[in-house]
Short mmCIF file of C-alpha atoms and ligand atoms in Angstrom, two decimals:
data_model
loop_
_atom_site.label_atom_id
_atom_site.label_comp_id
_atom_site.label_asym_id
_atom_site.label_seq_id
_atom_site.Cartn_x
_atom_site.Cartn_y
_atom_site.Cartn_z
CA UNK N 75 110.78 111.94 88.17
CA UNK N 76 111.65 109.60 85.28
CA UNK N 77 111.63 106.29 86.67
CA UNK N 78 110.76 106.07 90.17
CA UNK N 79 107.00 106.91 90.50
CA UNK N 80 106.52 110.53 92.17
CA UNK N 81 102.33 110.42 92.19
CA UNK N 82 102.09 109.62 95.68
CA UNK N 83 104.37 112.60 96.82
CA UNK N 84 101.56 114.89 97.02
CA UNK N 85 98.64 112.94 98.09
CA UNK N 86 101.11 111.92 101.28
CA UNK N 87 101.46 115.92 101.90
CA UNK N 88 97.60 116.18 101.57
CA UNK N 89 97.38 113.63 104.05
CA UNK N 90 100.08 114.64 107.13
CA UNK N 91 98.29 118.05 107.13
CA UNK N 92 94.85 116.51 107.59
CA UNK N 93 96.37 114.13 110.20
CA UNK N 94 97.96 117.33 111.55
CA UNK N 95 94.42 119.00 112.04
CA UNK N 96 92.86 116.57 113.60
CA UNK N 97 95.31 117.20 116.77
CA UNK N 98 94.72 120.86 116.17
CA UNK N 99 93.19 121.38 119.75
CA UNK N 100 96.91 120.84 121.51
CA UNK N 101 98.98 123.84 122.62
CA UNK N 102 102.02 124.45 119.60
CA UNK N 103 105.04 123.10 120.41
CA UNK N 104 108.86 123.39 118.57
CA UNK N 105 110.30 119.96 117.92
CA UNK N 106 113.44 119.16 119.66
CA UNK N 107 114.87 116.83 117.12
CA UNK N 108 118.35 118.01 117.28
CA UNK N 109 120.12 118.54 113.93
CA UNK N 110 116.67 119.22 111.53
CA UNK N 111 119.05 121.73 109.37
CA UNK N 112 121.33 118.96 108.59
CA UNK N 113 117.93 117.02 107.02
CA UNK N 114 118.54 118.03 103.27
CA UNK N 115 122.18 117.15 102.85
CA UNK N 116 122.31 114.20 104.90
CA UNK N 117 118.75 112.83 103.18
CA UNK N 118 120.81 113.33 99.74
CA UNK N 119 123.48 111.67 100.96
CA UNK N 120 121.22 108.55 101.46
CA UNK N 121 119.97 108.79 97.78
CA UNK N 122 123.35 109.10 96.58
CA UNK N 123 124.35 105.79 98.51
CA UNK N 124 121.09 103.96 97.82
CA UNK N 125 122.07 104.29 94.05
CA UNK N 126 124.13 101.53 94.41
CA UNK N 127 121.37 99.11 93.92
CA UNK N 128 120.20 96.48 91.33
CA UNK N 129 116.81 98.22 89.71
CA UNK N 130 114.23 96.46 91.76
CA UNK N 131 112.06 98.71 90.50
CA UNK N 132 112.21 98.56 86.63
CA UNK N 133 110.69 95.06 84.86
CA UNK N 134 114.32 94.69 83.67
CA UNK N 135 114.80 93.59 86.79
CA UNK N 136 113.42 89.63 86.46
CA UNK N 137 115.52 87.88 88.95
CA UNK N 138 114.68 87.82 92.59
CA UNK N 139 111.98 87.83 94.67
CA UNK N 140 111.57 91.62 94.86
CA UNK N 141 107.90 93.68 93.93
CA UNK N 142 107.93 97.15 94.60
CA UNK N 143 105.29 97.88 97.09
CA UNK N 144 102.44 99.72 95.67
CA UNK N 145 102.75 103.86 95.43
CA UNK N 146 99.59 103.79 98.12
CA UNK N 147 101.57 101.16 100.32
CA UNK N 148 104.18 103.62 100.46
CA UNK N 149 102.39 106.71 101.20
CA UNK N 150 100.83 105.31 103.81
CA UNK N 151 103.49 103.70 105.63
CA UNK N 152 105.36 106.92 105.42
CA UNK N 153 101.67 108.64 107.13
CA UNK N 154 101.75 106.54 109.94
CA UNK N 155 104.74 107.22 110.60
CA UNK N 156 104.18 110.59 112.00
CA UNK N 157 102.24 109.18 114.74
CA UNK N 158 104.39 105.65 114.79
CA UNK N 159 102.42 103.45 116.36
CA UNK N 160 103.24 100.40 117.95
CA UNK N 161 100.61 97.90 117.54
CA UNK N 162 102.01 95.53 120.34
CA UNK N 163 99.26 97.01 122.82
CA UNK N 164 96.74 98.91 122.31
CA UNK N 165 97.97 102.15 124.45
CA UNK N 166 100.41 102.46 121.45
CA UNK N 167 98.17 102.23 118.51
CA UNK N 168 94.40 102.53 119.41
CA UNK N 169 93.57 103.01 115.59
CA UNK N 170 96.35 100.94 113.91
CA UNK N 171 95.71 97.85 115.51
CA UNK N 172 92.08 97.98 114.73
CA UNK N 173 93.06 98.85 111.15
CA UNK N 174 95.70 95.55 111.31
CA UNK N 175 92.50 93.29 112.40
CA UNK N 176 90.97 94.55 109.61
CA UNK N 177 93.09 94.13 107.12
CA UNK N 178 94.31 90.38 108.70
CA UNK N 179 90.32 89.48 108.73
CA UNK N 180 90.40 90.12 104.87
CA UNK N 181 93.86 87.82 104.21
CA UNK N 182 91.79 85.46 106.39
CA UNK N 183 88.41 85.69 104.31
CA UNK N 184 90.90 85.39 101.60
CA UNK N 185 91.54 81.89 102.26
CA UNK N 186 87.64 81.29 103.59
CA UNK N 187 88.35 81.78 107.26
CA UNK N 188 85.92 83.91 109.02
CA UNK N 189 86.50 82.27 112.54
CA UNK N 190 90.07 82.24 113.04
CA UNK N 191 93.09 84.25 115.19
CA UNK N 192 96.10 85.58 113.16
CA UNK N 193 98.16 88.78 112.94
CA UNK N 194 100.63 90.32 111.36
CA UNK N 195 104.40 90.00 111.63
CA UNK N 196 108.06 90.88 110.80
CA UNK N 197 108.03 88.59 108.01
CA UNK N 198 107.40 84.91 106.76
CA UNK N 199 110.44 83.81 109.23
CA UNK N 200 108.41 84.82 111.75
CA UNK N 201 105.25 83.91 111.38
CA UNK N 202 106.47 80.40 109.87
CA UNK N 203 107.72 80.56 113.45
CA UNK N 204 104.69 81.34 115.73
CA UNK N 205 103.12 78.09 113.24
CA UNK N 206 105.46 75.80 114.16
CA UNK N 207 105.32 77.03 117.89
CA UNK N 208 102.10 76.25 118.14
CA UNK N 209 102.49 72.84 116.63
CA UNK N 210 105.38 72.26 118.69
CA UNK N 211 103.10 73.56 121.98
CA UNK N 212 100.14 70.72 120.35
CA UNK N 213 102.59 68.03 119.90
CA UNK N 214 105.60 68.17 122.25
CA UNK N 215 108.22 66.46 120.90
CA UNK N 216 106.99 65.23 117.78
CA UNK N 217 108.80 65.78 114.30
CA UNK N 218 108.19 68.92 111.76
CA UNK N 219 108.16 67.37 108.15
CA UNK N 220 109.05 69.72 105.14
CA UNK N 221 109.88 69.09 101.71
CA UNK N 222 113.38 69.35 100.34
CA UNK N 223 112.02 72.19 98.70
CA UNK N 224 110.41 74.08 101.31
CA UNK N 225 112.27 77.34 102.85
CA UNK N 226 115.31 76.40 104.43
CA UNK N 227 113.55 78.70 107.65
CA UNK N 228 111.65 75.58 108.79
CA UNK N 229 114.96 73.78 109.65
CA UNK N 230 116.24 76.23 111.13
CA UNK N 231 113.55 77.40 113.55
CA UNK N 232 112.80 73.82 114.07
CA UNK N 233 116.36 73.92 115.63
CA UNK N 234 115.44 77.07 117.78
CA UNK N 235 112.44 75.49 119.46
CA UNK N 236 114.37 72.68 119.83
CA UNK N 237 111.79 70.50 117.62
CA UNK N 238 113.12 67.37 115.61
CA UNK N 239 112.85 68.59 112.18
CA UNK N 240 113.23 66.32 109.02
CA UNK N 241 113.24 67.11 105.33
CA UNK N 242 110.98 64.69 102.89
CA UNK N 243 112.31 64.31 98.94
CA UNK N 244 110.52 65.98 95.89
CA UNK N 245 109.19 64.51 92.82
CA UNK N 246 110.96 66.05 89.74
CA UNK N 247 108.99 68.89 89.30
CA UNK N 248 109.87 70.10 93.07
CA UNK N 249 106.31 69.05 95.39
CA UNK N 250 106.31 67.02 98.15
CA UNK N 251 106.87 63.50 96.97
CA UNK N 252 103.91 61.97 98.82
CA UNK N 253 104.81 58.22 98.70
CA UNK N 254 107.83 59.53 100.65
CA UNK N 255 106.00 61.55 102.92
CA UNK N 256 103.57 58.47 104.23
CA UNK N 257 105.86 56.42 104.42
CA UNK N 258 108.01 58.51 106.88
CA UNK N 259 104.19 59.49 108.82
CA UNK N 260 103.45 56.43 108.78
CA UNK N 261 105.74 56.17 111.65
CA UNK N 262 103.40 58.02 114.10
CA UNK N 263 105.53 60.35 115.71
CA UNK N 264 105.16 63.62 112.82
CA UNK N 265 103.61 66.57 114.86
CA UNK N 266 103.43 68.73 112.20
CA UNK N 267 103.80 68.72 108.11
CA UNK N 268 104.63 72.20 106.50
CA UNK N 269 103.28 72.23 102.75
CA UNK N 270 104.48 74.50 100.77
CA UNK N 271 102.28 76.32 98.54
CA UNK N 272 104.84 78.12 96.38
CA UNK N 273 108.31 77.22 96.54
CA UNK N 274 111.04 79.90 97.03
CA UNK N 275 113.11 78.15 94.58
CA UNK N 276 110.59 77.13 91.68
CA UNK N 277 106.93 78.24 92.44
CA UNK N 278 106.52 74.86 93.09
CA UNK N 279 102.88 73.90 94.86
CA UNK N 280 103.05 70.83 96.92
CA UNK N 281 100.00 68.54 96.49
CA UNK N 282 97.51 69.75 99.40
CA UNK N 283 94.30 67.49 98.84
CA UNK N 284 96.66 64.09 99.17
CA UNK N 285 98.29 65.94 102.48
CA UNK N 286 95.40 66.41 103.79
CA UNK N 287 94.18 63.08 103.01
CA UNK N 288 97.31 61.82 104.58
CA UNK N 289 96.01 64.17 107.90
CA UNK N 290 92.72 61.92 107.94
CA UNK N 291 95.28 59.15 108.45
CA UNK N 292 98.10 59.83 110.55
CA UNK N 293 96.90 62.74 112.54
CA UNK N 294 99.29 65.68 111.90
CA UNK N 295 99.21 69.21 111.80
CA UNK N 296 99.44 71.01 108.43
CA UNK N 297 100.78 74.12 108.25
CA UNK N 298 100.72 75.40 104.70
CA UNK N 299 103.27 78.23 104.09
CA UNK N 300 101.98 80.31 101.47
CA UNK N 301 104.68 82.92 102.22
CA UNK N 302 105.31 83.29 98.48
CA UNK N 303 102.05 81.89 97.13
CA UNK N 304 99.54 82.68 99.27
CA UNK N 305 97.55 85.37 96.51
CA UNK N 306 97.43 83.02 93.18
CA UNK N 307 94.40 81.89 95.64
CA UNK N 308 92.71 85.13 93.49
CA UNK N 309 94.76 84.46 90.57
CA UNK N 310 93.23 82.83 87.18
CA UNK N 311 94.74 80.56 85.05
CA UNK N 312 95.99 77.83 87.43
CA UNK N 313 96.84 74.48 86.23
CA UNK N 314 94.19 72.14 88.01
CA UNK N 315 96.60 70.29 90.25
CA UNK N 316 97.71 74.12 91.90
CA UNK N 317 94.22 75.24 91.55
CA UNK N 318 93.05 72.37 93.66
CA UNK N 319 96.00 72.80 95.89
CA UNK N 320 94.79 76.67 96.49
CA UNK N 321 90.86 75.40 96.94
CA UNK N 322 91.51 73.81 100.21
CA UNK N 323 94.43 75.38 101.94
CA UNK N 324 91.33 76.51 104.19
CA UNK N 325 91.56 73.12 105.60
CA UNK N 326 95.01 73.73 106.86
CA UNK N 327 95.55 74.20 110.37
CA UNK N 328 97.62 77.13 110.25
CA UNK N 329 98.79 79.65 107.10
CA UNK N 330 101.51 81.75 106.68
CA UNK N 331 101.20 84.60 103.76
CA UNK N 332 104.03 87.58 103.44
CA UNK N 333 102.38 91.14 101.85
CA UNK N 334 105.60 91.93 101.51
CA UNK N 335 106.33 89.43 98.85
CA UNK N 336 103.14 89.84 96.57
CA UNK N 337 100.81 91.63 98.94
CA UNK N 338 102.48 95.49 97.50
CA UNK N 339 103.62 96.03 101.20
CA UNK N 340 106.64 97.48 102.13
CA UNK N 341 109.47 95.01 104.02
CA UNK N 342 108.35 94.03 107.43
CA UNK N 343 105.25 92.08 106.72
CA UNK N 344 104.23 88.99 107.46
CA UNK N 345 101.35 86.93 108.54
CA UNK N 346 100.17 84.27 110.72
CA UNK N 347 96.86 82.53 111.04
CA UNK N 348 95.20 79.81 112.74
CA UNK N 349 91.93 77.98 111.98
CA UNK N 350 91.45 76.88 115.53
CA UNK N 351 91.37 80.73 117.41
CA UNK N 352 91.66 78.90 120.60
CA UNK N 353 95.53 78.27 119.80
CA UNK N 354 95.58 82.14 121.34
CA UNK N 355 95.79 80.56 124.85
CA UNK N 356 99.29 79.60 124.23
CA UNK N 357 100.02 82.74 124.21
CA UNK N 358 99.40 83.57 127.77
CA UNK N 359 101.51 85.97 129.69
CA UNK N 360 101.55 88.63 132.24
CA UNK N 361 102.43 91.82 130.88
CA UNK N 362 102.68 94.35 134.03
CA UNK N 363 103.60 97.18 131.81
CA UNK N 364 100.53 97.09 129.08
CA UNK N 365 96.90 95.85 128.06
CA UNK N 366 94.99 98.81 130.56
CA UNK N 367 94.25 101.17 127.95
CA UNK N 368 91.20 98.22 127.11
CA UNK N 369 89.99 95.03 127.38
CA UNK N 370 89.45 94.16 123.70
CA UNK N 371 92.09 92.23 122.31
CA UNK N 372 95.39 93.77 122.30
CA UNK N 373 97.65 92.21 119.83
CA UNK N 374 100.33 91.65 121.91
CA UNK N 375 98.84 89.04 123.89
CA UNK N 376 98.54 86.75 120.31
CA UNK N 377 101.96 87.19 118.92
CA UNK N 378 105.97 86.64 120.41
CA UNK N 379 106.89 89.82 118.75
CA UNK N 380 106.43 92.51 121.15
CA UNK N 381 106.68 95.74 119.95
CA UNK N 382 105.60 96.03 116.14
CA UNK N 383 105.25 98.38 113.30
CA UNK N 384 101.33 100.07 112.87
CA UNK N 385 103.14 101.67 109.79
CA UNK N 386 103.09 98.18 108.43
CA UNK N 387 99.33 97.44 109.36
CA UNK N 388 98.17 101.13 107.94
CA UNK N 389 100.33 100.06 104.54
CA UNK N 390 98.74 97.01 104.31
CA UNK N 391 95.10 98.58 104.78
CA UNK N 392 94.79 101.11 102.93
CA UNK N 393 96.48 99.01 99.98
CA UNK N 394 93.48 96.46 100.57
CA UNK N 395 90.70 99.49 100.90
CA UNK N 396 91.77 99.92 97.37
CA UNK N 397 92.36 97.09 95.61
CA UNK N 398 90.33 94.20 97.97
CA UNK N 399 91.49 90.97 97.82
CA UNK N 400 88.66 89.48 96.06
CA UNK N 401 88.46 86.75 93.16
CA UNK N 402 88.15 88.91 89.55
CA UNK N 403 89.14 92.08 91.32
CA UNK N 404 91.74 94.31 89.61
CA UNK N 405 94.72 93.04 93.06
CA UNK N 406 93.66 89.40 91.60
CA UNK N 407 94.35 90.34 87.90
CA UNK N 408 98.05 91.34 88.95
CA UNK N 409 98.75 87.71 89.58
CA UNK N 410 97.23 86.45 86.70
CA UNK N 411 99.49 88.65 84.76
CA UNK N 412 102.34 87.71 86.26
CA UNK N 413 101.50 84.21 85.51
CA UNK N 414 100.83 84.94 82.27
CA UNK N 415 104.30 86.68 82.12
CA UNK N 416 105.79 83.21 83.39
CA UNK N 417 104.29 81.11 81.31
CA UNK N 418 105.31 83.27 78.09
CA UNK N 419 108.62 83.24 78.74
CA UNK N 420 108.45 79.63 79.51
CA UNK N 421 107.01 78.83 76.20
CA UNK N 422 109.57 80.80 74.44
CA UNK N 423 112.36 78.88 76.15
CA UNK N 424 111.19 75.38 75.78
CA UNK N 425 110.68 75.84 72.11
CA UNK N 426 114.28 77.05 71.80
CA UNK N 427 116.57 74.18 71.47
CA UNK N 428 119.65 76.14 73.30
CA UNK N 429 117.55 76.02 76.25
CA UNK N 430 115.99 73.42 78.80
CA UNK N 431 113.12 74.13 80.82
CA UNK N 432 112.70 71.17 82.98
CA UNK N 433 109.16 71.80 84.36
CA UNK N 434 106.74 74.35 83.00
CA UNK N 435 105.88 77.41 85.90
CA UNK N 436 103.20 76.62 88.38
CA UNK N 437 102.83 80.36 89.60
CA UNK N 438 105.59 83.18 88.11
CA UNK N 439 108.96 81.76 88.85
CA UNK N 440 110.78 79.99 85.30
CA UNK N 441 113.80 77.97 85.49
CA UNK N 442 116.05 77.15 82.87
CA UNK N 443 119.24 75.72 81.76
CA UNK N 444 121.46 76.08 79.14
CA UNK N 445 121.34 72.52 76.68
CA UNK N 446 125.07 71.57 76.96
CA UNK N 447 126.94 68.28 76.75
CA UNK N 448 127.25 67.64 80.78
CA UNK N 449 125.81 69.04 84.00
CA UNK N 450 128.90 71.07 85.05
CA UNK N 451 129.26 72.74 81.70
CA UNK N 452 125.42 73.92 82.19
CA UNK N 453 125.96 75.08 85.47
CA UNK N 454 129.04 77.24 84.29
CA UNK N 455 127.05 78.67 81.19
CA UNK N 456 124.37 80.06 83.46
CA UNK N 457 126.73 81.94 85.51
CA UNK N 458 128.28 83.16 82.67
CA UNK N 459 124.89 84.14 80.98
CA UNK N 460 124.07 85.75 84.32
CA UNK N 461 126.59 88.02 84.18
CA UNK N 462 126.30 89.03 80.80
CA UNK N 463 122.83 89.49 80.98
CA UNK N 464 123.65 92.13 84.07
CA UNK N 465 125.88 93.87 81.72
CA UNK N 466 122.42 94.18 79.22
CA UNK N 467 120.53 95.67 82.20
CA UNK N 468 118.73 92.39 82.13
CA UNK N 469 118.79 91.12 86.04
CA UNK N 470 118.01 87.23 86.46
CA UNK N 471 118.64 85.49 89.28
CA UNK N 472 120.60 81.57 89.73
CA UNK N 473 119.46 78.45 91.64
CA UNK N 474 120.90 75.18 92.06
CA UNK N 475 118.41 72.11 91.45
CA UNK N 476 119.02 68.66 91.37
CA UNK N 477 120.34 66.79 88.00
CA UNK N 478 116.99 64.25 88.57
CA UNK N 479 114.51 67.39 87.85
CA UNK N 480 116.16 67.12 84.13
CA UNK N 481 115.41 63.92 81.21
CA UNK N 482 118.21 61.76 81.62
CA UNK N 483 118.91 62.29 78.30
CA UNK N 484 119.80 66.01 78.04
CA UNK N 485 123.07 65.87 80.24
CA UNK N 486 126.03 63.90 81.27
CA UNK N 487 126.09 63.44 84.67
CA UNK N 488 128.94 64.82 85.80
CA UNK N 489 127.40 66.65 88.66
CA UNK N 490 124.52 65.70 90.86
CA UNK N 491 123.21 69.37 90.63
CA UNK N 492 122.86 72.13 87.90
CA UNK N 493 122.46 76.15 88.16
CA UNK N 494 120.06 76.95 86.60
CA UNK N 495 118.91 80.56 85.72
CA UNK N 496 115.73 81.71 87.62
CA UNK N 497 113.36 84.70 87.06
CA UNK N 498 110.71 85.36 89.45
CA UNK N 499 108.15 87.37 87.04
CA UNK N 500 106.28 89.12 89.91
CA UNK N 501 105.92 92.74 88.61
CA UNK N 502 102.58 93.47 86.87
CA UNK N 503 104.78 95.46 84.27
CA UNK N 504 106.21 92.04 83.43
CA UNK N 505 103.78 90.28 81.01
CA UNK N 506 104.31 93.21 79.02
CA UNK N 507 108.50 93.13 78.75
CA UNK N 508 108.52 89.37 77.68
CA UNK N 509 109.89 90.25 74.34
CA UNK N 510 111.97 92.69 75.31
CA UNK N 511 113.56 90.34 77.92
CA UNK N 512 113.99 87.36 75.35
CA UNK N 513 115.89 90.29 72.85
CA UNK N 514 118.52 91.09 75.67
CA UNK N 515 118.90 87.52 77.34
CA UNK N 516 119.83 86.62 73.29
CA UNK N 517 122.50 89.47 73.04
CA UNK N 518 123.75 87.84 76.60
CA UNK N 519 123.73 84.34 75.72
CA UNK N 520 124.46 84.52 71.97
CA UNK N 521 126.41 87.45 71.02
CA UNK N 522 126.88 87.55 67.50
CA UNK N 523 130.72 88.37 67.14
C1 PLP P 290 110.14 84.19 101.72
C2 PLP P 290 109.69 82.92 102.29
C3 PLP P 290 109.84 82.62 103.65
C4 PLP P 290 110.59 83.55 104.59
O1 PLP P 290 109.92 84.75 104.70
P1 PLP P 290 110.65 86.14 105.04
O2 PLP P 290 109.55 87.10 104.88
O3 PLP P 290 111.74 86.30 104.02
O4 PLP P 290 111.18 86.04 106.41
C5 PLP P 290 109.33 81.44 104.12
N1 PLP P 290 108.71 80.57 103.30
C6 PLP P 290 108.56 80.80 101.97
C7 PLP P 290 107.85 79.81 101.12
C8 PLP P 290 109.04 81.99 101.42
O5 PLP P 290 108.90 82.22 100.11
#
């Protein structure tokens, strides 16, 4: 195999036959599965269709949020698998939910929580969710506050649990614009304030330490949602405004961190966590079907999701077992890179006059514009550069931002918003493709005819 990574192929096989013997003791039995002979052709039929497909894999590929999940992550999820566990309830996965409280105690200990109740989920939607359940069950009827900038989730599940939900302005660099924010909690009636730590869009951090100051005085919840983010907590290199930002998002009330965005994991998970474990009584319900097998903790009875994937938690544990999630450990190094990678590229573009980099990267994203006469002309040049780019194997990605992010000076404003290009830098490969990136976004961009 050339380009997609074959070395956990054979350490998987190793594996299912030692999981195999361990079960050795039970009378043989043919499988059932109707239709095993029709396993090759229809399993090449899958690659053949799954070939139509941006490279997520290959650094080339710089535009969304997409990591491929680590060769281990892979292998392992595929393991479990062949027991497929279902970590709602212990009865359906005895040693995959213990491996899943693991591996959430380390995320935890991560952020300096060693007291605390969390678990994994579907993803950040959902555990964003669960957090603003919770604040919704603390505070009934009091209003969810998120930047402009935060995940456009928040506003949406707001609506679900039927929460009043309202969206605070950014400073020009995309944080939480913190005059705004007291002035609307000054109010009294905010239940809950979701920072950010990471924004989809820009890798924007909002400003923790004055939230939390802003906590001492009005009383809210914060629930940080380090969906994105959550791992530059290992990462070096931060400027001191995210670093402090990182340093006490133990103070939070409640954090949300995906593995499957820069944990190596698989899609499918997410996690919640809560400072205060007592939140778990919310949870309360009467299950007459499960929860026999045990009276330890069965997952189940702290999360809405029901049945869930022990595939996920194995992934997620065994990736941790080998690279722990500890400050100057090799995991940690991964983000610094990709920082690194992000701030390179940055560099390059802001000393390039055909280009406008309105704020330099606080974690790995980089946004840019084209430097053209008016907004609207930018906006049409980065589409344009988009596509070419695609046609050089070079994959970026687009977002709109407001015109104020920009110096006044640089456009007209004939729009109130520019696309921008956007390249999310997350691959450890990355910080060493830099140049070559730079050499094919200049064939795109400025073709020499
Ligand atoms: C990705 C993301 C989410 C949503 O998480 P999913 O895993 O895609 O459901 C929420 N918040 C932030 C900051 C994110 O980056």
């Amino acid at each position: 195999m050339k380009h997609l990574e074959g070395i956990s192929l054979a350490a998987l096989q190793k594996s299912v036959c030692h999981l195999d013997a361990g079960f050795a003791d039970l009378p043989e039995f043919e499988t059932a599965a109707p239709g095993v002979n029709g396993i090759d052709s229809v399993l090449l039929e899958a690659a053949e269709r799954l070939r139509d497909n941006y490279p997520y894999f290959h650094p080339l590929y710089a535009g969304q949020m997409l990591k491929p999940p680590h060769p281990l992550a892979r292998a392992a999820y595929a393991l479990a698998t062949w027991i497929n566990p279902n970590n709602h309830a212990l009865d359906g996965g005895r040693a995959s939910s213990a491996m899943e409280k693991e591996a959430v105690a380390q995320l935890a200990a991560m952020f300096g929580w060693q007291e605390f109740l969390g678990h994994l989920t579907g993803g950040g939607t959902m555990a964003n969710l669960e957090a603003l359940w919770v604040a919704g069950r603390r505070d009934p009827g009091k209003t969810i506050l998120a930047s402009s900038a935060a995940h456009y989730t928040h506003e949406r599940i707001s609506g679900v649990l039927q929460l009043p939900f309202e969206s605070v302005s950014t400073t020009c660099d995309g944080r939480i614009d913190c005059e705004a924010l007291e002035a609307r909690a000054s109010n009294g009636d905010v239940g809950c304030v979701v920072a950010t730590l990471g924004t989809t869009g820009t890798g924007s951090v909002d400003p923790l330490p004055e939230i939390l100051k802003l906590r001492e005085r009005y009383g809210f919840r914060v629930h940080a949602d380090a969906a994105y983010g959550g791992y530059f907590k290992l990462a070096d290199s931060l400027n001191a405004a995210t670093r402090a930002s990182f340093d006490c998002i133990a103070e939070a009330d409640s954090i949300v961190i995906d593995p499957h965005k820069h944990g190596l994991q698989p899609y499918g998970c997410g996690c919640v966590l809560f400072r205060d474990p007592a939140v778990g009584a919310l949870y309360k319900h009467d299950s007459p079907y499960t929860y026999f097998s045990s009276k330890e903790l069965h997952l189940g009875e702290i999360s809405l999701e029901c049945s869930r994937p022990g595939a996920a938690a194995v992934a997620l544990w065994a990736t941790q077992r080998l690279l722990p999630l500890i400050k100057g450990g090799e995991f940690g190094a991964g983000l610094t890179a990709s920082r690194q990678a992000a701030l390179e590229l940055a560099g390059h573009l802001t000393e390039d006059p055909r280009w406008v980099v309105p704020f330099p990267p606080e974690l790995d994203i980089v946004v840019w514009a084209p430097r053209t006469p008016s907004a609207s002309a930018a906006s049409a040049r980065s589409r344009e550069v988009f596509e070419r780019a695609a046609a050089q194997d070079l994959h970026l990605a687009l977002i709109q931002l407001p015109l104020r992010y920009f110096d006044p000076k640089v456009f007209d404003a004939d729009s109130d918003h520019i696309l921008c290009l956007r390249s999310v830098l997350m691959k450890p490969e990355h910080a060493q493709w830099i140049d070559e990136i730079l050499r094919r976004l200049e064939i795109a961009a400025f073709p020499v005819e």
